[in-house]
Amino acid sequence: MNIPSKKIIFYIVSVFCISIITFFALPTQEKKNDLDTTTPTDPQVELKAKNPIQVEYYPIETTKKVHLKLDSLLQRIHKRHDFHGAVLVAKNNKIVYQNQVGYADFRKRAPLEETSIFQLASVSKQFTAAAIMHLKEQGKIKLSDTVNQYFPKFPYKHVTIKNLLQHTAGLPKYFWIAEHEWEKEKAPTNIDLIKVLPSSKARRYFRPGRKFDYSNTGYFVLASIVENVSGLSFNTYLKEHFFDPLGMKNTFVYRFQVDSIRKNQLIGYRIYRGWRHIKIRGTVNDAIVGDKNVYSTTKDLFKWSYALNTGKVLSKESVKQMYTRGKTKYGRKIPYGFGFRINNANDQKIYHYGKWNGFSTSLTNYLDNNLVVIVLEHTSYNSLKYINRKIKKIVTDYLNV
């Protein structure tokens, strides 16, 4: 059969075009498949925190007595002890009480509001520990890794990530290094201080693992590792993986002389001559993050605690590690997990206090009672243990749920 030459040419051209399209299409599909395999080691970890925490409250009829007692307590410590702060209490993952008393700004006589944002001081450490565990769950780090794997010039050898988390690294105080060996006028950031360490005269206190010694330096180094591994600033990492997914709209990391002051962000105060409130300005130590400098509200902190306790932000195995007392290399138990203090007499009390630049803060989890107590204050209040004890007693005595 004779086929016209034009049809033969059309047929050949068609086959050729189809072959070319197929050739270029297949690698594209293979590339897409390759990308799909780069998801985190445990994708459920990422999926758990996609939905913001929905805050629930107990009916006012149920909590009326507790409200009256706690309102009275707040007014009393406000008048007698110059308490200017906020309190939130939650039971069984529902808010029992939330209130604030005192001033946000003393010159303007502006009262504190529900959206007033406090510096968390050392309560910030739990976010640093959680970021480390988040990277661990993705297979990007190991707790047995040494700092030198991420910062080869780090002068204190054989310090592991676990040592840093549990305050058994024996590192010197970075405050001294920043105040005596940082020569620039602008406060150093984490990476700035990491670069200073190799030439520092500061010596470690003891070899890693030998004993427990609470260390802000360890947590500044941990935040630096988060930045090194992720390629993100510490604030961006926490915002993308914790704050935004959980709906923590009033929570962020702030670095003095680097970041802008946010709306409702408070300044800490000290008392001068028994009555005058003086603002506490930033210092050379205030651009360092990881050990402090997370800012938040009581409600956002409740969302965080709820998400952590229910396995919505990290696996329950990771949270269990964070809530378990560590040990020295000699087997002696220490009163600290990862980012949390743990009561020696009661492993069910998981907590942390913070004190920095006029801010006094605490977040306490009573796991056996499913009770969370959050206290944030910004005029150098000194009796956090007292107020936590009083709040727990009032809730225990007057709340029937």
mmCIF file of N, CA, C and O in Angstrom, residues 57-65 67 96:
data_model
loop_
_atom_site.group_PDB
_atom_site.id
_atom_site.type_symbol
_atom_site.label_atom_id
_atom_site.label_comp_id
_atom_site.label_asym_id
_atom_site.label_seq_id
_atom_site.Cartn_x
_atom_site.Cartn_y
_atom_site.Cartn_z
ATOM 1 N N TYR A 57 -12.649 27.274 78.683
ATOM 2 C CA TYR A 57 -12.776 27.785 80.041
ATOM 3 C C TYR A 57 -13.849 26.984 80.801
ATOM 4 O O TYR A 57 -14.820 26.541 80.213
ATOM 5 N N TYR A 58 -13.655 26.864 82.108
ATOM 6 C CA TYR A 58 -14.707 26.304 82.937
ATOM 7 C C TYR A 58 -15.825 27.334 83.088
ATOM 8 O O TYR A 58 -15.575 28.541 83.083
ATOM 9 N N PRO A 59 -17.072 26.889 83.249
ATOM 10 C CA PRO A 59 -18.187 27.825 83.478
ATOM 11 C C PRO A 59 -17.951 28.634 84.749
ATOM 12 O O PRO A 59 -17.386 28.128 85.725
ATOM 13 N N ILE A 60 -18.376 29.882 84.746
ATOM 14 C CA ILE A 60 -18.158 30.759 85.885
ATOM 15 C C ILE A 60 -18.823 30.220 87.149
ATOM 16 O O ILE A 60 -18.321 30.415 88.267
ATOM 17 N N GLU A 61 -19.936 29.484 87.000
ATOM 18 C CA GLU A 61 -20.595 28.904 88.157
ATOM 19 C C GLU A 61 -19.690 27.909 88.878
ATOM 20 O O GLU A 61 -19.714 27.779 90.103
ATOM 21 N N THR A 62 -18.880 27.202 88.083
ATOM 22 C CA THR A 62 -17.987 26.178 88.633
ATOM 23 C C THR A 62 -16.791 26.797 89.354
ATOM 24 O O THR A 62 -16.283 26.233 90.318
ATOM 25 N N THR A 63 -16.358 27.949 88.893
ATOM 26 C CA THR A 63 -15.109 28.534 89.385
ATOM 27 C C THR A 63 -15.315 29.791 90.233
ATOM 28 O O THR A 63 -14.352 30.488 90.538
ATOM 29 N N LYS A 64 -16.545 30.093 90.594
ATOM 30 C CA LYS A 64 -16.847 31.350 91.288
ATOM 31 C C LYS A 64 -16.046 31.514 92.580
ATOM 32 O O LYS A 64 -15.441 32.567 92.841
ATOM 33 N N LYS A 65 -15.990 30.472 93.414
ATOM 34 C CA LYS A 65 -15.243 30.558 94.664
ATOM 35 C C LYS A 65 -13.751 30.738 94.428
ATOM 36 O O LYS A 65 -13.084 31.528 95.112
ATOM 37 N N HIS A 67 -12.358 32.093 91.819
ATOM 38 C CA HIS A 67 -12.154 33.451 91.323
ATOM 39 C C HIS A 67 -12.104 34.462 92.459
ATOM 40 O O HIS A 67 -11.231 35.340 92.490
ATOM 41 N N VAL A 96 -9.137 27.692 84.411
ATOM 42 C CA VAL A 96 -9.927 27.921 85.614
ATOM 43 C C VAL A 96 -9.968 29.412 85.938
ATOM 44 O O VAL A 96 -11.010 29.957 86.313
#
